[in-house]
Tab-separated table of C-alpha atoms in Angstrom:
chain	number	residue	atom	x	y	z
A	1	HIS	CA	21.857	-43.392	51.390
A	2	HIS	CA	18.448	-45.071	51.468
A	3	HIS	CA	16.497	-41.914	50.589
A	4	PRO	CA	13.134	-42.714	48.968
A	5	ALA	CA	13.898	-40.210	46.183
A	6	ASP	CA	17.314	-38.691	45.289
A	7	GLY	CA	20.485	-38.877	47.330
A	8	LEU	CA	21.597	-35.518	45.912
A	9	LEU	CA	19.675	-32.955	43.849
A	10	LEU	CA	21.427	-29.952	42.244
A	11	THR	CA	19.505	-27.078	40.636
A	12	PRO	CA	21.476	-23.769	40.664
A	13	ARG	CA	21.566	-21.286	37.816
A	14	GLN	CA	23.830	-21.931	34.867
A	15	GLN	CA	25.104	-18.332	34.916
A	16	ARG	CA	26.422	-18.447	38.480
A	17	SER	CA	30.013	-17.286	38.948
A	18	GLY	CA	30.902	-19.830	41.619
A	19	SER	CA	31.509	-23.574	41.464
A	20	THR	CA	30.836	-26.663	43.542
A	21	THR	CA	33.228	-29.553	44.206
A	22	VAL	CA	32.070	-32.827	45.763
A	23	ILE	CA	34.875	-35.083	47.030
A	24	ASP	CA	34.944	-38.630	48.495
A	25	SER	CA	31.159	-38.774	48.863
A	26	VAL	CA	28.992	-41.875	48.606
A	27	PHE	CA	25.400	-41.934	47.285
A	28	GLU	CA	24.017	-45.471	47.507
A	29	TYR	CA	20.739	-47.429	47.817
A	30	ASN	CA	18.503	-44.456	47.088
A	31	GLY	CA	15.051	-44.961	45.597
A	32	ARG	CA	14.999	-42.714	42.532
A	33	GLN	CA	18.526	-41.509	41.728
A	34	ALA	CA	21.905	-41.415	43.399
A	35	CYS	CA	22.315	-37.878	42.017
A	36	SER	CA	20.201	-35.629	39.796
A	37	VAL	CA	21.548	-32.523	38.085
A	38	THR	CA	18.578	-30.551	36.741
A	39	GLY	CA	20.211	-27.181	36.089
A	40	GLY	CA	23.297	-25.057	36.544
A	41	SER	CA	26.974	-25.248	35.746
A	42	ASN	CA	30.431	-25.655	37.251
A	43	PHE	CA	30.215	-28.913	39.195
A	44	ALA	CA	33.166	-31.219	39.839
A	45	PHE	CA	32.888	-34.663	41.449
A	46	ARG	CA	36.042	-36.458	42.594
A	47	ARG	CA	36.288	-40.003	43.931
A	48	CYS	CA	32.530	-40.260	44.496
A	49	LYS	CA	30.316	-43.350	44.327
A	50	PHE	CA	26.852	-43.434	42.758
A	51	ASN	CA	25.784	-47.041	43.253
A	52	HIS	CA	22.865	-49.435	43.884
A	53	THR	CA	19.978	-47.062	43.121
A	54	GLY	CA	16.678	-48.936	43.496
A	55	ARG	CA	18.318	-51.922	45.175
A	56	ALA	CA	16.993	-51.441	48.720
A	57	GLY	CA	13.355	-52.422	48.139
A	58	LEU	CA	12.117	-49.041	46.894
A	59	HIS	CA	12.549	-48.078	43.240
A	60	HIS	CA	11.151	-45.194	41.209
A	61	PRO	CA	12.302	-44.489	37.620
A	62	PRO	CA	14.661	-43.410	36.208
A	63	GLY	CA	16.798	-45.178	38.841
A	64	ALA	CA	20.128	-43.868	37.544
A	65	GLY	CA	23.490	-43.424	39.152
A	66	VAL	CA	23.686	-39.851	37.859
A	67	ASP	CA	20.927	-38.288	35.777
A	68	ILE	CA	21.776	-35.084	33.876
A	69	GLU	CA	18.427	-33.668	32.858
A	70	PRO	CA	17.767	-29.911	32.487
A	71	GLU	CA	14.426	-28.742	33.860
A	72	GLY	CA	14.039	-25.139	32.754
A	73	GLN	CA	17.752	-24.300	33.038
A	74	ALA	CA	20.652	-25.390	30.864
A	75	ILE	CA	23.495	-27.506	32.230
A	76	ALA	CA	27.178	-27.117	31.385
A	77	ASN	CA	30.693	-27.676	32.723
A	78	LEU	CA	30.283	-30.881	34.730
A	79	SER	CA	33.234	-33.148	35.479
A	80	PHE	CA	33.523	-36.539	37.153
A	81	SER	CA	36.974	-37.923	37.974
A	82	SER	CA	37.765	-41.310	39.536
A	83	CYS	CA	34.050	-41.856	40.254
A	84	GLU	CA	32.080	-45.088	40.335
A	85	PHE	CA	28.615	-45.804	38.921
A	86	ALA	CA	27.652	-49.441	39.552
A	87	ASP	CA	24.632	-51.746	39.826
A	88	ASN	CA	21.916	-49.131	39.439
A	89	ALA	CA	18.379	-50.164	38.484
A	90	GLY	CA	18.520	-47.581	35.686
A	91	VAL	CA	21.464	-46.403	33.613
A	92	GLY	CA	24.772	-45.720	35.293
A	93	VAL	CA	25.087	-42.311	33.631
A	94	GLY	CA	22.040	-40.821	31.911
A	95	GLN	CA	21.663	-37.607	29.929
A	96	VAL	CA	19.170	-35.840	27.751
A	97	GLN	CA	20.157	-34.076	24.555
A	98	ARG	CA	18.562	-30.707	25.151
A	99	ASP	CA	20.419	-27.879	26.949
A	100	ALA	CA	23.266	-30.053	28.287
A	101	SER	CA	26.880	-29.724	27.160
A	102	ALA	CA	30.556	-29.844	28.162
A	103	ILE	CA	30.399	-32.921	30.402
A	104	SER	CA	33.533	-34.949	31.117
A	105	PHE	CA	34.367	-38.252	32.810
A	106	ILE	CA	37.995	-39.055	33.654
A	107	GLY	CA	39.159	-42.364	35.090
A	108	CYS	CA	35.643	-43.463	36.039
A	109	THR	CA	34.195	-46.977	36.348
A	110	ILE	CA	30.667	-47.505	34.998
A	111	VAL	CA	29.025	-50.909	35.530
A	112	GLY	CA	25.543	-51.858	34.321
A	113	THR	CA	24.010	-55.018	35.751
A	114	THR	CA	20.360	-54.669	34.627
A	115	SER	CA	20.520	-51.538	32.463
A	116	TRP	CA	22.867	-49.590	30.222
A	117	ALA	CA	26.201	-48.373	31.522
A	118	ALA	CA	25.721	-45.006	29.823
A	119	TRP	CA	23.092	-43.189	27.753
A	120	VAL	CA	24.912	-40.118	26.430
A	121	PRO	CA	23.167	-38.038	23.742
A	122	ALA	CA	24.319	-34.623	25.088
A	123	ALA	CA	26.717	-32.546	22.992
A	124	GLY	CA	30.349	-32.172	23.962
A	125	THR	CA	30.536	-35.222	26.267
A	126	ARG	CA	34.041	-36.629	26.835
A	127	PHE	CA	35.217	-39.879	28.423
A	128	SER	CA	38.902	-40.375	29.160
A	129	LYS	CA	40.493	-43.546	30.589
A	130	CYS	CA	37.123	-44.873	31.768
A	131	LEU	CA	36.110	-48.494	32.247
A	132	PHE	CA	32.695	-49.570	30.919
A	133	VAL	CA	31.382	-52.931	32.105
A	134	ALA	CA	28.099	-53.241	30.128
A	135	ALA	CA	26.790	-51.684	26.965
A	136	ILE	CA	26.454	-48.019	26.113
A	137	ILE	CA	23.566	-46.717	24.033
A	138	TYR	CA	23.413	-43.592	21.916
A	139	ALA	CA	26.113	-40.998	21.550
A	140	HIS	CA	25.913	-37.480	20.205
A	141	GLY	CA	26.814	-37.339	16.540
A	142	ASP	CA	27.447	-33.916	15.041
A	143	PRO	CA	28.795	-32.300	11.841
A	144	ASP	CA	31.154	-30.422	14.180
A	145	PRO	CA	33.647	-32.992	15.574
A	146	ALA	CA	34.138	-30.840	18.679
A	147	LEU	CA	30.479	-31.384	19.641
A	148	ALA	CA	30.361	-35.129	18.958
A	149	THR	CA	30.893	-37.576	21.843
A	150	GLN	CA	34.511	-38.685	22.271
A	151	PHE	CA	36.093	-41.642	24.081
A	152	HIS	CA	39.856	-41.527	24.727
A	153	GLY	CA	41.795	-44.469	26.131
A	154	CYS	CA	38.655	-46.201	27.434
A	155	THR	CA	38.039	-49.914	27.944
A	156	PHE	CA	34.744	-51.653	27.137
A	157	THR	CA	34.157	-55.200	28.381
A	158	ASP	CA	31.541	-57.813	29.241
A	159	ASP	CA	33.758	-59.477	31.873
A	160	PRO	CA	31.430	-60.654	34.691
A	161	GLN	CA	34.323	-60.667	37.162
A	162	LEU	CA	34.238	-56.868	37.058
A	163	SER	CA	30.543	-56.712	37.985
A	164	PRO	CA	29.449	-56.653	41.643
A	165	THR	CA	26.643	-59.119	40.822
A	166	GLY	CA	28.414	-61.132	38.139
A	167	HIS	CA	25.898	-59.888	35.565
A	168	VAL	CA	26.695	-57.533	32.685
A	169	TYR	CA	23.890	-55.804	30.761
A	170	LEU	CA	24.116	-55.975	26.959
A	171	GLY	CA	20.543	-55.055	26.050
A	172	GLU	CA	17.255	-56.818	26.713
A	173	ALA	CA	18.594	-60.068	25.286
A	174	SER	CA	21.107	-60.289	28.127
A	175	LYS	CA	18.504	-60.321	30.919
A	176	PRO	CA	18.032	-63.657	32.695
A	177	GLY	CA	15.146	-65.573	31.123
A	178	SER	CA	14.899	-63.248	28.114
A	179	THR	CA	13.741	-64.738	24.811
A	180	SER	CA	14.892	-61.731	22.788
A	181	LYS	CA	17.189	-62.511	19.864
A	182	ALA	CA	18.577	-58.984	19.632
A	183	PRO	CA	22.366	-58.753	19.316
A	184	LYS	CA	24.211	-58.371	22.603
A	185	THR	CA	26.425	-55.505	21.493
A	186	ILE	CA	28.770	-53.548	23.767
A	187	ALA	CA	27.860	-50.256	22.050
A	188	ALA	CA	24.601	-49.573	20.189
A	189	ILE	CA	25.210	-46.150	18.683
A	190	ASP	CA	24.655	-46.843	14.959
A	191	ASP	CA	25.925	-44.217	12.514
A	192	SER	CA	26.518	-41.259	14.843
A	193	ARG	CA	28.543	-38.752	12.875
A	194	ASN	CA	32.064	-37.956	14.138
A	195	VAL	CA	31.704	-39.933	17.368
A	196	LEU	CA	35.315	-40.815	18.194
A	197	PHE	CA	36.942	-43.817	19.850
A	198	SER	CA	40.636	-43.012	20.192
A	199	GLY	CA	43.097	-45.476	21.713
A	200	CYS	CA	40.200	-47.539	23.107
A	201	ARG	CA	40.097	-51.238	23.891
A	202	PHE	CA	37.072	-53.489	23.381
A	203	ARG	CA	37.661	-56.734	25.287
A	204	LEU	CA	34.661	-59.062	24.986
A	205	VAL	CA	35.221	-62.364	26.775
A	206	ARG	CA	31.696	-63.818	27.000
A	207	ASP	CA	28.749	-63.423	24.590
A	208	GLY	CA	29.051	-59.699	23.899
A	209	LEU	CA	29.575	-58.426	20.350
A	210	LEU	CA	31.754	-55.579	19.129
A	211	PRO	CA	30.068	-52.168	18.625
A	212	ARG	CA	27.154	-51.742	16.246
A	213	THR	CA	28.241	-48.636	14.370
A	214	GLY	CA	28.205	-47.049	10.926
A	215	PRO	CA	30.916	-45.552	8.705
A	216	SER	CA	30.579	-42.072	10.220
A	217	VAL	CA	31.900	-43.308	13.590
A	218	ILE	CA	35.679	-42.908	13.922
A	219	TYR	CA	38.070	-45.516	15.338
A	220	ALA	CA	41.651	-44.367	15.813
A	221	ASP	CA	44.357	-46.730	17.111
A	222	CYS	CA	41.866	-49.081	18.770
A	223	GLU	CA	42.091	-52.751	19.709
A	224	MET	CA	38.992	-54.950	19.473
A	225	SER	CA	38.407	-58.595	20.307
A	226	GLN	CA	35.300	-60.734	20.731
A	227	ARG	CA	34.924	-64.349	21.751
A	228	ALA	CA	31.310	-64.896	20.647
A	229	PRO	CA	30.905	-66.613	17.247
A	230	GLN	CA	28.082	-64.340	16.028
A	231	VAL	CA	28.974	-61.697	13.481
A	232	SER	CA	29.387	-58.124	14.764
A	233	SER	CA	29.363	-54.899	12.753
A	234	PRO	CA	31.927	-52.366	14.021
A	235	ARG	CA	31.796	-50.414	10.783
A	236	GLY	CA	33.429	-47.024	10.846
A	237	THR	CA	36.166	-44.765	9.571
A	238	TYR	CA	39.425	-46.369	10.688
A	239	ARG	CA	42.447	-44.138	11.269
A	240	GLY	CA	45.921	-44.977	12.487
A	241	THR	CA	46.603	-48.622	13.409
A	242	ASN	CA	43.661	-50.756	14.545
A	243	VAL	CA	43.430	-54.441	15.489
A	244	VAL	CA	40.158	-56.394	15.127
A	245	ARG	CA	39.947	-60.015	16.312
A	246	GLY	CA	36.764	-62.072	15.997
A	247	ASN	CA	33.861	-62.500	13.596
A	248	ALA	CA	33.452	-58.881	12.504
A	249	ASP	CA	31.936	-57.503	9.296
A	250	LEU	CA	33.661	-54.258	8.269
A	251	ARG	CA	32.029	-53.926	4.865
A	252	GLY	CA	31.159	-50.286	4.178
A	253	SER	CA	33.941	-48.991	6.414
A	254	VAL	CA	36.396	-46.306	5.338
A	255	ILE	CA	40.007	-47.414	5.914
A	256	ARG	CA	42.393	-44.484	6.210
A	257	GLY	CA	45.063	-46.316	8.145
A	258	LYS	CA	45.786	-49.950	8.918
A	259	VAL	CA	43.367	-52.631	10.145
A	260	THR	CA	44.619	-56.105	11.019
């Protein structure tokens, strides 16, 4: 805690035969990142906290909870289970697209107060039973569904009661004093091919809008609700049984199941 740079920096070789497991560890109030992974493979984090980066008077970008950014070596086989990423000056979970793959998050809580909850363009990223309090931006679309980003049984919300500061980031328009008229969407991923939301719940109770997506994004057995009166655009390919409540425009969607 309170390091001027990174709380934890990991840079081993991707081809190593061993693995590293980090359990019940806390990385908070560091200046640059809570944790940076810049190379290597076979890391598992369990019940760890990556919170409050840049909140102790010293801040250097990117300011993330966890930043997954290869620097000369590829990254693969990372898992985070029951971890927390909250109130970081930068994104809660940040990735780059190049040379990063096979990254999973299970039962994690990701809260963005002044920046995105997650920025996830890397191939093969999976989220299962995670809670997102704030918007996500980008997701890896791919002709191969196995490489596209997938969300299974996740919840997305703008509920301020779940934020440690009471603030939930939904893009620049959601910052205090902002004059931006950009939509405050819970997911700004546009038409990312084969990105999958399966059994997910979007529960927007304040001024957040349902995801801004295109017809190549897949919704399967999802439940969506928004309170805000502005029109949202959760367009996609709908499979199974889906429920959409609120002012949503689905024109251009592909309906291969039931939408009510």
